[in-house]
Amino acid sequence: MAAEVEITVASHPRWLSLIRRIVTEYAELKGLDAQSAREIVLAVDEASANVIKHSYQGECKQRLTVSALYSEDAIEVEIHDNGEPFNPMSQPLPAPDELRAGGRGMFLMQTVMDEIEYERRDGKNCMRMRKRIKAHAK
């Protein structure tokens, strides 16, 4: 993916707000409606937090990269990390009525995004998420 915007940050939770701001700004710049922008930001935030928590097991000195590309019908976001191989798509989702702390991130991401893919490429985890957009976006 040839990104229009890309940010690489240390794997510390303090940088999640910066990632959210950049993704929000990008979505607004491309003319997305507020609801679509919020959904993309939610998915990217959750995926980035999962990298920090699960792929890097809280190690704050690693790196994660978030990149975004707009096309005429979608915004595609990729998140790359060098952490432990882990395919979040292979994990069963909890039942909607199951009460427990955590474990809802993938459900939320799958609910708000149209496509989510995971692959291990060149020793890196790569999660690709796509959100189809309305024709008025630019």
mmCIF file of C-alpha atoms in Angstrom:
data_model
loop_
_atom_site.group_PDB
_atom_site.id
_atom_site.type_symbol
_atom_site.label_atom_id
_atom_site.label_comp_id
_atom_site.label_asym_id
_atom_site.label_seq_id
_atom_site.Cartn_x
_atom_site.Cartn_y
_atom_site.Cartn_z
ATOM 1 C CA MET A 1 0.000 0.000 0.000
ATOM 2 C CA ALA A 2 1.393 3.396 -1.002
ATOM 3 C CA ALA A 3 0.181 5.431 1.962
ATOM 4 C CA GLU A 4 -0.799 9.085 1.814
ATOM 5 C CA VAL A 5 -0.205 9.422 5.539
ATOM 6 C CA GLU A 6 1.977 7.310 7.798
ATOM 7 C CA ILE A 7 3.169 7.557 11.363
ATOM 8 C CA THR A 8 5.609 5.391 13.282
ATOM 9 C CA VAL A 9 5.578 5.693 17.054
ATOM 10 C CA ALA A 10 7.015 3.927 20.061
ATOM 11 C CA SER A 11 4.750 1.219 21.439
ATOM 12 C CA HIS A 12 3.677 3.262 24.430
ATOM 13 C CA PRO A 13 -0.005 3.945 25.190
ATOM 14 C CA ARG A 14 0.695 7.686 25.388
ATOM 15 C CA TRP A 15 1.036 7.763 21.588
ATOM 16 C CA LEU A 16 -2.444 6.367 20.980
ATOM 17 C CA SER A 17 -3.936 9.873 21.231
ATOM 18 C CA LEU A 18 -1.549 11.092 18.514
ATOM 19 C CA ILE A 19 -2.565 8.196 16.254
ATOM 20 C CA ARG A 20 -6.243 9.014 16.878
ATOM 21 C CA ARG A 21 -5.693 12.701 16.042
ATOM 22 C CA ILE A 22 -3.858 11.925 12.802
ATOM 23 C CA VAL A 23 -6.474 9.401 11.643
ATOM 24 C CA THR A 24 -9.265 11.840 12.563
ATOM 25 C CA GLU A 25 -7.595 14.663 10.652
ATOM 26 C CA TYR A 26 -7.032 12.426 7.627
ATOM 27 C CA ALA A 27 -10.656 11.245 7.579
ATOM 28 C CA GLU A 28 -11.909 14.830 7.877
ATOM 29 C CA LEU A 29 -9.519 16.004 5.157
ATOM 30 C CA LYS A 30 -10.952 13.344 2.858
ATOM 31 C CA GLY A 31 -14.500 14.545 3.567
ATOM 32 C CA LEU A 32 -15.825 11.565 5.507
ATOM 33 C CA ASP A 33 -18.956 12.043 7.527
ATOM 34 C CA ALA A 34 -18.456 12.251 11.293
ATOM 35 C CA GLN A 35 -19.851 8.757 11.977
ATOM 36 C CA SER A 36 -17.543 7.044 9.469
ATOM 37 C CA ALA A 37 -14.552 8.991 10.793
ATOM 38 C CA ARG A 38 -15.344 7.969 14.395
ATOM 39 C CA GLU A 39 -15.679 4.318 13.376
ATOM 40 C CA ILE A 40 -12.325 4.299 11.596
ATOM 41 C CA VAL A 41 -10.636 6.003 14.545
ATOM 42 C CA LEU A 42 -12.209 3.492 16.960
ATOM 43 C CA ALA A 43 -10.941 0.533 14.921
ATOM 44 C CA VAL A 44 -7.434 1.967 14.491
ATOM 45 C CA ASP A 45 -7.207 2.852 18.187
ATOM 46 C CA GLU A 46 -8.302 -0.621 19.249
ATOM 47 C CA ALA A 47 -5.921 -2.351 16.830
ATOM 48 C CA SER A 48 -3.006 -0.141 17.918
ATOM 49 C CA ALA A 49 -3.738 -0.754 21.605
ATOM 50 C CA ASN A 50 -3.838 -4.496 20.890
ATOM 51 C CA VAL A 51 -0.384 -4.318 19.301
ATOM 52 C CA ILE A 52 0.974 -2.646 22.419
ATOM 53 C CA LYS A 53 -0.747 -5.007 24.831
ATOM 54 C CA HIS A 54 -0.545 -8.336 23.020
ATOM 55 C CA SER A 55 2.081 -8.252 20.278
ATOM 56 C CA TYR A 56 4.636 -6.356 22.373
ATOM 57 C CA GLN A 57 3.305 -7.483 25.774
ATOM 58 C CA GLY A 58 3.460 -3.908 27.060
ATOM 59 C CA GLU A 59 7.075 -3.323 25.995
ATOM 60 C CA CYS A 60 7.137 0.426 25.366
ATOM 61 C CA LYS A 61 10.323 0.689 23.315
ATOM 62 C CA GLN A 62 9.155 -1.150 20.217
ATOM 63 C CA ARG A 63 7.665 0.478 17.113
ATOM 64 C CA LEU A 64 4.322 0.380 15.393
ATOM 65 C CA THR A 65 3.394 2.022 12.120
ATOM 66 C CA VAL A 66 -0.046 3.199 11.059
ATOM 67 C CA SER A 67 -0.601 4.165 7.443
ATOM 68 C CA ALA A 68 -3.696 5.249 5.531
ATOM 69 C CA LEU A 69 -4.684 5.508 1.911
ATOM 70 C CA TYR A 70 -7.830 6.974 0.398
ATOM 71 C CA SER A 71 -9.348 5.610 -2.786
ATOM 72 C CA GLU A 72 -12.554 6.621 -4.506
ATOM 73 C CA ASP A 73 -14.590 4.031 -2.626
ATOM 74 C CA ALA A 74 -12.732 3.315 0.634
ATOM 75 C CA ILE A 75 -10.161 4.299 3.196
ATOM 76 C CA GLU A 76 -7.647 1.586 3.913
ATOM 77 C CA VAL A 77 -5.549 1.591 7.070
ATOM 78 C CA GLU A 78 -2.628 -0.716 7.794
ATOM 79 C CA ILE A 79 -0.961 -1.293 11.136
ATOM 80 C CA HIS A 80 2.472 -2.929 11.161
ATOM 81 C CA ASP A 81 4.506 -4.201 14.083
ATOM 82 C CA ASN A 82 7.538 -6.411 14.675
ATOM 83 C CA GLY A 83 6.039 -8.224 17.632
ATOM 84 C CA GLU A 84 5.184 -11.838 18.211
ATOM 85 C CA PRO A 85 3.247 -13.436 15.358
ATOM 86 C CA PHE A 86 -0.400 -13.317 16.301
ATOM 87 C CA ASN A 87 -3.445 -13.468 14.070
ATOM 88 C CA PRO A 88 -6.289 -11.786 15.956
ATOM 89 C CA MET A 89 -8.671 -12.947 13.235
ATOM 90 C CA SER A 90 -8.091 -16.560 14.273
ATOM 91 C CA GLN A 91 -9.405 -16.018 17.790
ATOM 92 C CA PRO A 92 -13.047 -16.849 18.502
ATOM 93 C CA LEU A 93 -15.195 -13.861 19.339
ATOM 94 C CA PRO A 94 -16.988 -13.979 22.678
ATOM 95 C CA ALA A 95 -20.737 -14.406 22.618
ATOM 96 C CA PRO A 96 -22.474 -10.989 22.551
ATOM 97 C CA ASP A 97 -24.241 -11.692 25.839
ATOM 98 C CA GLU A 98 -21.152 -13.011 27.642
ATOM 99 C CA LEU A 99 -20.149 -10.771 30.525
ATOM 100 C CA ARG A 100 -16.400 -10.408 30.972
ATOM 101 C CA ALA A 101 -13.748 -7.742 30.985
ATOM 102 C CA GLY A 102 -11.894 -7.306 27.709
ATOM 103 C CA GLY A 103 -12.044 -9.324 24.538
ATOM 104 C CA ARG A 104 -14.456 -7.029 22.697
ATOM 105 C CA GLY A 105 -11.930 -5.178 20.539
ATOM 106 C CA MET A 106 -12.084 -7.489 17.529
ATOM 107 C CA PHE A 107 -15.873 -7.530 17.731
ATOM 108 C CA LEU A 108 -15.926 -3.717 17.665
ATOM 109 C CA MET A 109 -13.453 -3.547 14.793
ATOM 110 C CA GLN A 110 -15.396 -6.093 12.754
ATOM 111 C CA THR A 111 -18.635 -4.226 13.469
ATOM 112 C CA VAL A 112 -17.435 -0.805 12.294
ATOM 113 C CA MET A 113 -15.081 -1.784 9.439
ATOM 114 C CA ASP A 114 -16.090 -3.455 6.187
ATOM 115 C CA GLU A 115 -12.995 -5.632 5.799
ATOM 116 C CA ILE A 116 -10.203 -6.708 8.133
ATOM 117 C CA GLU A 117 -7.277 -8.885 7.098
ATOM 118 C CA TYR A 118 -4.179 -10.083 8.895
ATOM 119 C CA GLU A 119 -0.956 -11.401 7.450
ATOM 120 C CA ARG A 120 2.585 -12.006 8.587
ATOM 121 C CA ARG A 121 4.840 -10.385 5.989
ATOM 122 C CA ASP A 122 8.614 -9.982 6.034
ATOM 123 C CA GLY A 123 8.758 -10.809 9.758
ATOM 124 C CA LYS A 124 6.061 -8.267 10.608
ATOM 125 C CA ASN A 125 2.426 -8.429 11.619
ATOM 126 C CA CYS A 126 0.197 -6.490 9.256
ATOM 127 C CA MET A 127 -3.455 -5.749 9.898
ATOM 128 C CA ARG A 128 -5.324 -4.149 7.000
ATOM 129 C CA MET A 129 -8.724 -2.574 7.562
ATOM 130 C CA ARG A 130 -11.016 -1.082 4.946
ATOM 131 C CA LYS A 131 -14.009 1.171 5.346
ATOM 132 C CA ARG A 132 -16.174 1.784 2.299
ATOM 133 C CA ILE A 133 -17.096 5.414 2.010
ATOM 134 C CA LYS A 134 -19.957 7.383 0.556
ATOM 135 C CA ALA A 135 -19.530 9.109 -2.777
ATOM 136 C CA HIS A 136 -19.340 12.619 -1.256
ATOM 137 C CA ALA A 137 -15.939 12.014 0.350
ATOM 138 C CA LYS A 138 -12.947 13.437 -1.502
#
